[in-house]
PDB file of N, CA and C and ligand atoms in Angstrom:
ATOM      1  N   MET A   1     -39.969  57.323  -7.168  1.00  0.00           N
ATOM      2  CA  MET A   1     -40.156  56.492  -5.975  1.00  0.00           C
ATOM      3  C   MET A   1     -39.631  55.073  -6.221  1.00  0.00           C
ATOM      4  N   GLU A   2     -39.011  54.549  -5.214  1.00  0.00           N
ATOM      5  CA  GLU A   2     -38.586  53.155  -5.262  1.00  0.00           C
ATOM      6  C   GLU A   2     -39.313  52.402  -4.162  1.00  0.00           C
ATOM      7  N   THR A   3     -39.304  51.090  -4.247  1.00  0.00           N
ATOM      8  CA  THR A   3     -39.999  50.306  -3.241  1.00  0.00           C
ATOM      9  C   THR A   3     -39.033  49.398  -2.501  1.00  0.00           C
ATOM     10  N   ALA A   4     -39.146  49.388  -1.194  1.00  0.00           N
ATOM     11  CA  ALA A   4     -38.344  48.477  -0.378  1.00  0.00           C
ATOM     12  C   ALA A   4     -39.292  47.584   0.401  1.00  0.00           C
ATOM     13  N   ILE A   5     -38.914  46.332   0.532  1.00  0.00           N
ATOM     14  CA  ILE A   5     -39.721  45.407   1.330  1.00  0.00           C
ATOM     15  C   ILE A   5     -38.863  44.866   2.463  1.00  0.00           C
ATOM     16  N   PHE A   6     -39.378  45.022   3.672  1.00  0.00           N
ATOM     17  CA  PHE A   6     -38.654  44.541   4.843  1.00  0.00           C
ATOM     18  C   PHE A   6     -39.425  43.412   5.508  1.00  0.00           C
ATOM     19  N   ASN A   7     -38.707  42.436   5.986  1.00  0.00           N
ATOM     20  CA  ASN A   7     -39.317  41.373   6.788  1.00  0.00           C
ATOM     21  C   ASN A   7     -39.204  41.762   8.251  1.00  0.00           C
ATOM     22  N   VAL A   8     -40.351  41.889   8.881  1.00  0.00           N
ATOM     23  CA  VAL A   8     -40.372  42.297  10.288  1.00  0.00           C
ATOM     24  C   VAL A   8     -41.141  41.246  11.094  1.00  0.00           C
ATOM     25  N   PRO A   9     -40.430  40.191  11.530  1.00  0.00           N
ATOM     26  CA  PRO A   9     -41.106  39.068  12.190  1.00  0.00           C
ATOM     27  C   PRO A   9     -41.765  39.423  13.517  1.00  0.00           C
ATOM     28  N   SER A  10     -41.390  40.574  14.090  1.00  0.00           N
ATOM     29  CA  SER A  10     -42.005  40.920  15.374  1.00  0.00           C
ATOM     30  C   SER A  10     -43.348  41.638  15.220  1.00  0.00           C
ATOM     31  N   ILE A  11     -43.835  41.795  13.994  1.00  0.00           N
ATOM     32  CA  ILE A  11     -45.209  42.292  13.818  1.00  0.00           C
ATOM     33  C   ILE A  11     -46.147  41.172  14.251  1.00  0.00           C
ATOM     34  N   SER A  12     -46.821  41.388  15.384  1.00  0.00           N
ATOM     35  CA  SER A  12     -47.632  40.291  15.902  1.00  0.00           C
ATOM     36  C   SER A  12     -49.122  40.583  15.907  1.00  0.00           C
ATOM     37  N   CYS A  13     -49.507  41.833  15.688  1.00  0.00           N
ATOM     38  CA  CYS A  13     -50.932  42.148  15.645  1.00  0.00           C
ATOM     39  C   CYS A  13     -51.146  43.390  14.802  1.00  0.00           C
ATOM     40  N   SER A  14     -52.423  43.748  14.597  1.00  0.00           N
ATOM     41  CA  SER A  14     -52.705  44.882  13.718  1.00  0.00           C
ATOM     42  C   SER A  14     -52.261  46.211  14.329  1.00  0.00           C
ATOM     43  N   ALA A  15     -52.107  46.249  15.660  1.00  0.00           N
ATOM     44  CA  ALA A  15     -51.623  47.477  16.289  1.00  0.00           C
ATOM     45  C   ALA A  15     -50.159  47.731  15.914  1.00  0.00           C
ATOM     46  N   CYS A  16     -49.355  46.667  15.910  1.00  0.00           N
ATOM     47  CA  CYS A  16     -47.952  46.772  15.481  1.00  0.00           C
ATOM     48  C   CYS A  16     -47.903  47.291  14.055  1.00  0.00           C
ATOM     49  N   SER A  17     -48.717  46.659  13.249  1.00  0.00           N
ATOM     50  CA  SER A  17     -48.691  46.964  11.849  1.00  0.00           C
ATOM     51  C   SER A  17     -49.099  48.423  11.571  1.00  0.00           C
ATOM     52  N   SER A  18     -50.132  48.921  12.247  1.00  0.00           N
ATOM     53  CA  SER A  18     -50.503  50.314  11.991  1.00  0.00           C
ATOM     54  C   SER A  18     -49.541  51.298  12.648  1.00  0.00           C
ATOM     55  N   LYS A  19     -48.936  50.899  13.765  1.00  0.00           N
ATOM     56  CA  LYS A  19     -47.949  51.751  14.418  1.00  0.00           C
ATOM     57  C   LYS A  19     -46.749  51.980  13.484  1.00  0.00           C
ATOM     58  N   ILE A  20     -46.296  50.917  12.883  1.00  0.00           N
ATOM     59  CA  ILE A  20     -45.170  51.030  11.953  1.00  0.00           C
ATOM     60  C   ILE A  20     -45.560  51.893  10.748  1.00  0.00           C
ATOM     61  N   GLU A  21     -46.722  51.627  10.190  1.00  0.00           N
ATOM     62  CA  GLU A  21     -47.171  52.417   9.032  1.00  0.00           C
ATOM     63  C   GLU A  21     -47.210  53.906   9.364  1.00  0.00           C
ATOM     64  N   GLU A  22     -47.847  54.246  10.487  1.00  0.00           N
ATOM     65  CA  GLU A  22     -47.984  55.660  10.851  1.00  0.00           C
ATOM     66  C   GLU A  22     -46.638  56.335  11.064  1.00  0.00           C
ATOM     67  N   ASN A  23     -45.742  55.636  11.761  1.00  0.00           N
ATOM     68  CA  ASN A  23     -44.434  56.226  12.041  1.00  0.00           C
ATOM     69  C   ASN A  23     -43.586  56.403  10.801  1.00  0.00           C
ATOM     70  N   VAL A  24     -43.591  55.416   9.945  1.00  0.00           N
ATOM     71  CA  VAL A  24     -42.757  55.501   8.744  1.00  0.00           C
ATOM     72  C   VAL A  24     -43.287  56.588   7.803  1.00  0.00           C
ATOM     73  N   ARG A  25     -44.615  56.729   7.741  1.00  0.00           N
ATOM     74  CA  ARG A  25     -45.218  57.750   6.875  1.00  0.00           C
ATOM     75  C   ARG A  25     -44.786  59.162   7.241  1.00  0.00           C
ATOM     76  N   GLU A  26     -44.413  59.365   8.498  1.00  0.00           N
ATOM     77  CA  GLU A  26     -44.007  60.701   8.933  1.00  0.00           C
ATOM     78  C   GLU A  26     -42.606  61.090   8.473  1.00  0.00           C
ATOM     79  N   LEU A  27     -41.838  60.123   8.018  1.00  0.00           N
ATOM     80  CA  LEU A  27     -40.474  60.429   7.584  1.00  0.00           C
ATOM     81  C   LEU A  27     -40.498  61.150   6.246  1.00  0.00           C
ATOM     82  N   LYS A  28     -39.491  61.959   6.025  1.00  0.00           N
ATOM     83  CA  LYS A  28     -39.392  62.699   4.772  1.00  0.00           C
ATOM     84  C   LYS A  28     -39.032  61.745   3.625  1.00  0.00           C
ATOM     85  N   GLY A  29     -39.715  61.918   2.517  1.00  0.00           N
ATOM     86  CA  GLY A  29     -39.385  61.141   1.332  1.00  0.00           C
ATOM     87  C   GLY A  29     -40.091  59.797   1.248  1.00  0.00           C
ATOM     88  N   ILE A  30     -41.127  59.627   2.080  1.00  0.00           N
ATOM     89  CA  ILE A  30     -41.858  58.361   2.088  1.00  0.00           C
ATOM     90  C   ILE A  30     -43.187  58.503   1.352  1.00  0.00           C
ATOM     91  N   GLY A  31     -43.474  57.540   0.495  1.00  0.00           N
ATOM     92  CA  GLY A  31     -44.756  57.506  -0.206  1.00  0.00           C
ATOM     93  C   GLY A  31     -45.703  56.568   0.522  1.00  0.00           C
ATOM     94  N   ASN A  32     -46.232  55.613  -0.190  1.00  0.00           N
ATOM     95  CA  ASN A  32     -47.135  54.657   0.443  1.00  0.00           C
ATOM     96  C   ASN A  32     -46.389  53.695   1.356  1.00  0.00           C
ATOM     97  N   VAL A  33     -47.036  53.365   2.460  1.00  0.00           N
ATOM     98  CA  VAL A  33     -46.485  52.356   3.361  1.00  0.00           C
ATOM     99  C   VAL A  33     -47.565  51.312   3.568  1.00  0.00           C
ATOM    100  N   TYR A  34     -47.210  50.072   3.322  1.00  0.00           N
ATOM    101  CA  TYR A  34     -48.191  49.032   3.535  1.00  0.00           C
ATOM    102  C   TYR A  34     -47.575  47.910   4.359  1.00  0.00           C
ATOM    103  N   SER A  35     -48.149  47.665   5.507  1.00  0.00           N
ATOM    104  CA  SER A  35     -47.581  46.590   6.300  1.00  0.00           C
ATOM    105  C   SER A  35     -48.593  45.461   6.420  1.00  0.00           C
ATOM    106  N   ASP A  36     -48.121  44.274   6.178  1.00  0.00           N
ATOM    107  CA  ASP A  36     -48.995  43.113   6.143  1.00  0.00           C
ATOM    108  C   ASP A  36     -48.725  42.190   7.315  1.00  0.00           C
ATOM    109  N   LEU A  37     -49.759  42.036   8.124  1.00  0.00           N
ATOM    110  CA  LEU A  37     -49.665  41.242   9.339  1.00  0.00           C
ATOM    111  C   LEU A  37     -49.391  39.772   9.035  1.00  0.00           C
ATOM    112  N   LYS A  38     -50.051  39.263   8.036  1.00  0.00           N
ATOM    113  CA  LYS A  38     -49.955  37.848   7.709  1.00  0.00           C
ATOM    114  C   LYS A  38     -48.541  37.443   7.270  1.00  0.00           C
ATOM    115  N   SER A  39     -47.986  38.223   6.355  1.00  0.00           N
ATOM    116  CA  SER A  39     -46.646  37.875   5.863  1.00  0.00           C
ATOM    117  C   SER A  39     -45.556  38.523   6.712  1.00  0.00           C
ATOM    118  N   GLN A  40     -45.943  39.383   7.636  1.00  0.00           N
ATOM    119  CA  GLN A  40     -45.013  40.142   8.473  1.00  0.00           C
ATOM    120  C   GLN A  40     -43.992  40.901   7.631  1.00  0.00           C
ATOM    121  N   GLN A  41     -44.525  41.507   6.592  1.00  0.00           N
ATOM    122  CA  GLN A  41     -43.680  42.314   5.720  1.00  0.00           C
ATOM    123  C   GLN A  41     -44.191  43.749   5.667  1.00  0.00           C
ATOM    124  N   VAL A  42     -43.249  44.661   5.501  1.00  0.00           N
ATOM    125  CA  VAL A  42     -43.612  46.062   5.335  1.00  0.00           C
ATOM    126  C   VAL A  42     -43.087  46.521   3.986  1.00  0.00           C
ATOM    127  N   LYS A  43     -43.998  47.046   3.188  1.00  0.00           N
ATOM    128  CA  LYS A  43     -43.635  47.505   1.863  1.00  0.00           C
ATOM    129  C   LYS A  43     -43.663  49.032   1.879  1.00  0.00           C
ATOM    130  N   ILE A  44     -42.552  49.625   1.521  1.00  0.00           N
ATOM    131  CA  ILE A  44     -42.425  51.072   1.671  1.00  0.00           C
ATOM    132  C   ILE A  44     -41.945  51.722   0.376  1.00  0.00           C
ATOM    133  N   GLU A  45     -42.686  52.717  -0.078  1.00  0.00           N
ATOM    134  CA  GLU A  45     -42.240  53.512  -1.220  1.00  0.00           C
ATOM    135  C   GLU A  45     -41.431  54.690  -0.692  1.00  0.00           C
ATOM    136  N   TYR A  46     -40.280  54.905  -1.283  1.00  0.00           N
ATOM    137  CA  TYR A  46     -39.448  56.001  -0.799  1.00  0.00           C
ATOM    138  C   TYR A  46     -38.749  56.697  -1.957  1.00  0.00           C
ATOM    139  N   ASN A  47     -38.393  57.930  -1.683  1.00  0.00           N
ATOM    140  CA  ASN A  47     -37.652  58.700  -2.661  1.00  0.00           C
ATOM    141  C   ASN A  47     -36.166  58.622  -2.293  1.00  0.00           C
ATOM    142  N   PRO A  48     -35.352  57.951  -3.117  1.00  0.00           N
ATOM    143  CA  PRO A  48     -33.958  57.710  -2.763  1.00  0.00           C
ATOM    144  C   PRO A  48     -33.143  58.987  -2.544  1.00  0.00           C
ATOM    145  N   SER A  49     -33.586  60.128  -3.081  1.00  0.00           N
ATOM    146  CA  SER A  49     -32.816  61.349  -2.834  1.00  0.00           C
ATOM    147  C   SER A  49     -33.098  61.939  -1.460  1.00  0.00           C
ATOM    148  N   ASP A  50     -34.156  61.466  -0.799  1.00  0.00           N
ATOM    149  CA  ASP A  50     -34.484  61.940   0.551  1.00  0.00           C
ATOM    150  C   ASP A  50     -34.084  60.968   1.649  1.00  0.00           C
ATOM    151  N   ILE A  51     -34.235  59.687   1.374  1.00  0.00           N
ATOM    152  CA  ILE A  51     -34.035  58.701   2.439  1.00  0.00           C
ATOM    153  C   ILE A  51     -33.552  57.383   1.840  1.00  0.00           C
ATOM    154  N   SER A  52     -32.716  56.690   2.603  1.00  0.00           N
ATOM    155  CA  SER A  52     -32.206  55.401   2.130  1.00  0.00           C
ATOM    156  C   SER A  52     -32.901  54.263   2.872  1.00  0.00           C
ATOM    157  N   PRO A  53     -32.920  53.078   2.268  1.00  0.00           N
ATOM    158  CA  PRO A  53     -33.512  51.929   2.953  1.00  0.00           C
ATOM    159  C   PRO A  53     -32.864  51.694   4.320  1.00  0.00           C
ATOM    160  N   GLN A  54     -31.568  51.975   4.410  1.00  0.00           N
ATOM    161  CA  GLN A  54     -30.861  51.826   5.689  1.00  0.00           C
ATOM    162  C   GLN A  54     -31.465  52.722   6.766  1.00  0.00           C
ATOM    163  N   GLU A  55     -31.760  53.957   6.395  1.00  0.00           N
ATOM    164  CA  GLU A  55     -32.339  54.903   7.355  1.00  0.00           C
ATOM    165  C   GLU A  55     -33.750  54.470   7.779  1.00  0.00           C
ATOM    166  N   ILE A  56     -34.503  53.958   6.824  1.00  0.00           N
ATOM    167  CA  ILE A  56     -35.863  53.486   7.137  1.00  0.00           C
ATOM    168  C   ILE A  56     -35.778  52.316   8.111  1.00  0.00           C
ATOM    169  N   LYS A  57     -34.858  51.421   7.813  1.00  0.00           N
ATOM    170  CA  LYS A  57     -34.628  50.242   8.635  1.00  0.00           C
ATOM    171  C   LYS A  57     -34.285  50.635  10.074  1.00  0.00           C
ATOM    172  N   LYS A  58     -33.382  51.622  10.181  1.00  0.00           N
ATOM    173  CA  LYS A  58     -32.950  52.109  11.478  1.00  0.00           C
ATOM    174  C   LYS A  58     -34.129  52.681  12.261  1.00  0.00           C
ATOM    175  N   HIS A  59     -34.961  53.423  11.561  1.00  0.00           N
ATOM    176  CA  HIS A  59     -36.133  54.025  12.193  1.00  0.00           C
ATOM    177  C   HIS A  59     -37.076  52.952  12.745  1.00  0.00           C
ATOM    178  N   ILE A  60     -37.318  51.931  11.961  1.00  0.00           N
ATOM    179  CA  ILE A  60     -38.211  50.852  12.406  1.00  0.00           C
ATOM    180  C   ILE A  60     -37.584  50.110  13.590  1.00  0.00           C
ATOM    181  N   ALA A  61     -36.276  49.904  13.523  1.00  0.00           N
ATOM    182  CA  ALA A  61     -35.570  49.233  14.617  1.00  0.00           C
ATOM    183  C   ALA A  61     -35.675  50.041  15.908  1.00  0.00           C
ATOM    184  N   GLN A  62     -35.615  51.369  15.777  1.00  0.00           N
ATOM    185  CA  GLN A  62     -35.712  52.226  16.958  1.00  0.00           C
ATOM    186  C   GLN A  62     -37.090  52.160  17.602  1.00  0.00           C
ATOM    187  N   MET A  63     -38.081  51.769  16.803  1.00  0.00           N
ATOM    188  CA  MET A  63     -39.417  51.591  17.369  1.00  0.00           C
ATOM    189  C   MET A  63     -39.532  50.270  18.112  1.00  0.00           C
ATOM    190  N   GLY A  64     -38.504  49.451  18.008  1.00  0.00           N
ATOM    191  CA  GLY A  64     -38.492  48.186  18.723  1.00  0.00           C
ATOM    192  C   GLY A  64     -38.820  46.977  17.871  1.00  0.00           C
ATOM    193  N   TYR A  65     -38.813  47.160  16.547  1.00  0.00           N
ATOM    194  CA  TYR A  65     -39.105  46.038  15.663  1.00  0.00           C
ATOM    195  C   TYR A  65     -37.857  45.641  14.887  1.00  0.00           C
ATOM    196  N   GLU A  66     -37.452  44.426  15.112  1.00  0.00           N
ATOM    197  CA  GLU A  66     -36.258  43.947  14.429  1.00  0.00           C
ATOM    198  C   GLU A  66     -36.590  43.564  12.987  1.00  0.00           C
ATOM    199  N   ILE A  67     -35.670  43.881  12.112  1.00  0.00           N
ATOM    200  CA  ILE A  67     -35.857  43.551  10.704  1.00  0.00           C
ATOM    201  C   ILE A  67     -34.841  42.496  10.308  1.00  0.00           C
ATOM    202  N   ILE A  68     -35.299  41.481   9.592  1.00  0.00           N
ATOM    203  CA  ILE A  68     -34.328  40.481   9.155  1.00  0.00           C
ATOM    204  C   ILE A  68     -34.129  40.560   7.641  1.00  0.00           C
TER     205      ILE A  68
HETATM  206 CU1  LIG B   1     -48.823  44.153  18.031  1.00  0.00          CU
END
């Protein structure tokens, strides 16, 4: 497992944060997902042979959250 950290400034409340966590967890090759409302960061463990950070990023963007 590798860890990727994304800055997601549009996380504005705990509902955003849990929505992102739940959705990302459903993807193949994802381990722990931790999203922090205060720092507006999402920390994601992933298996590089299943999924790339680019794909994770795209998935989060499709949910309507921009990543910087
Ligand atoms: Cu919200």
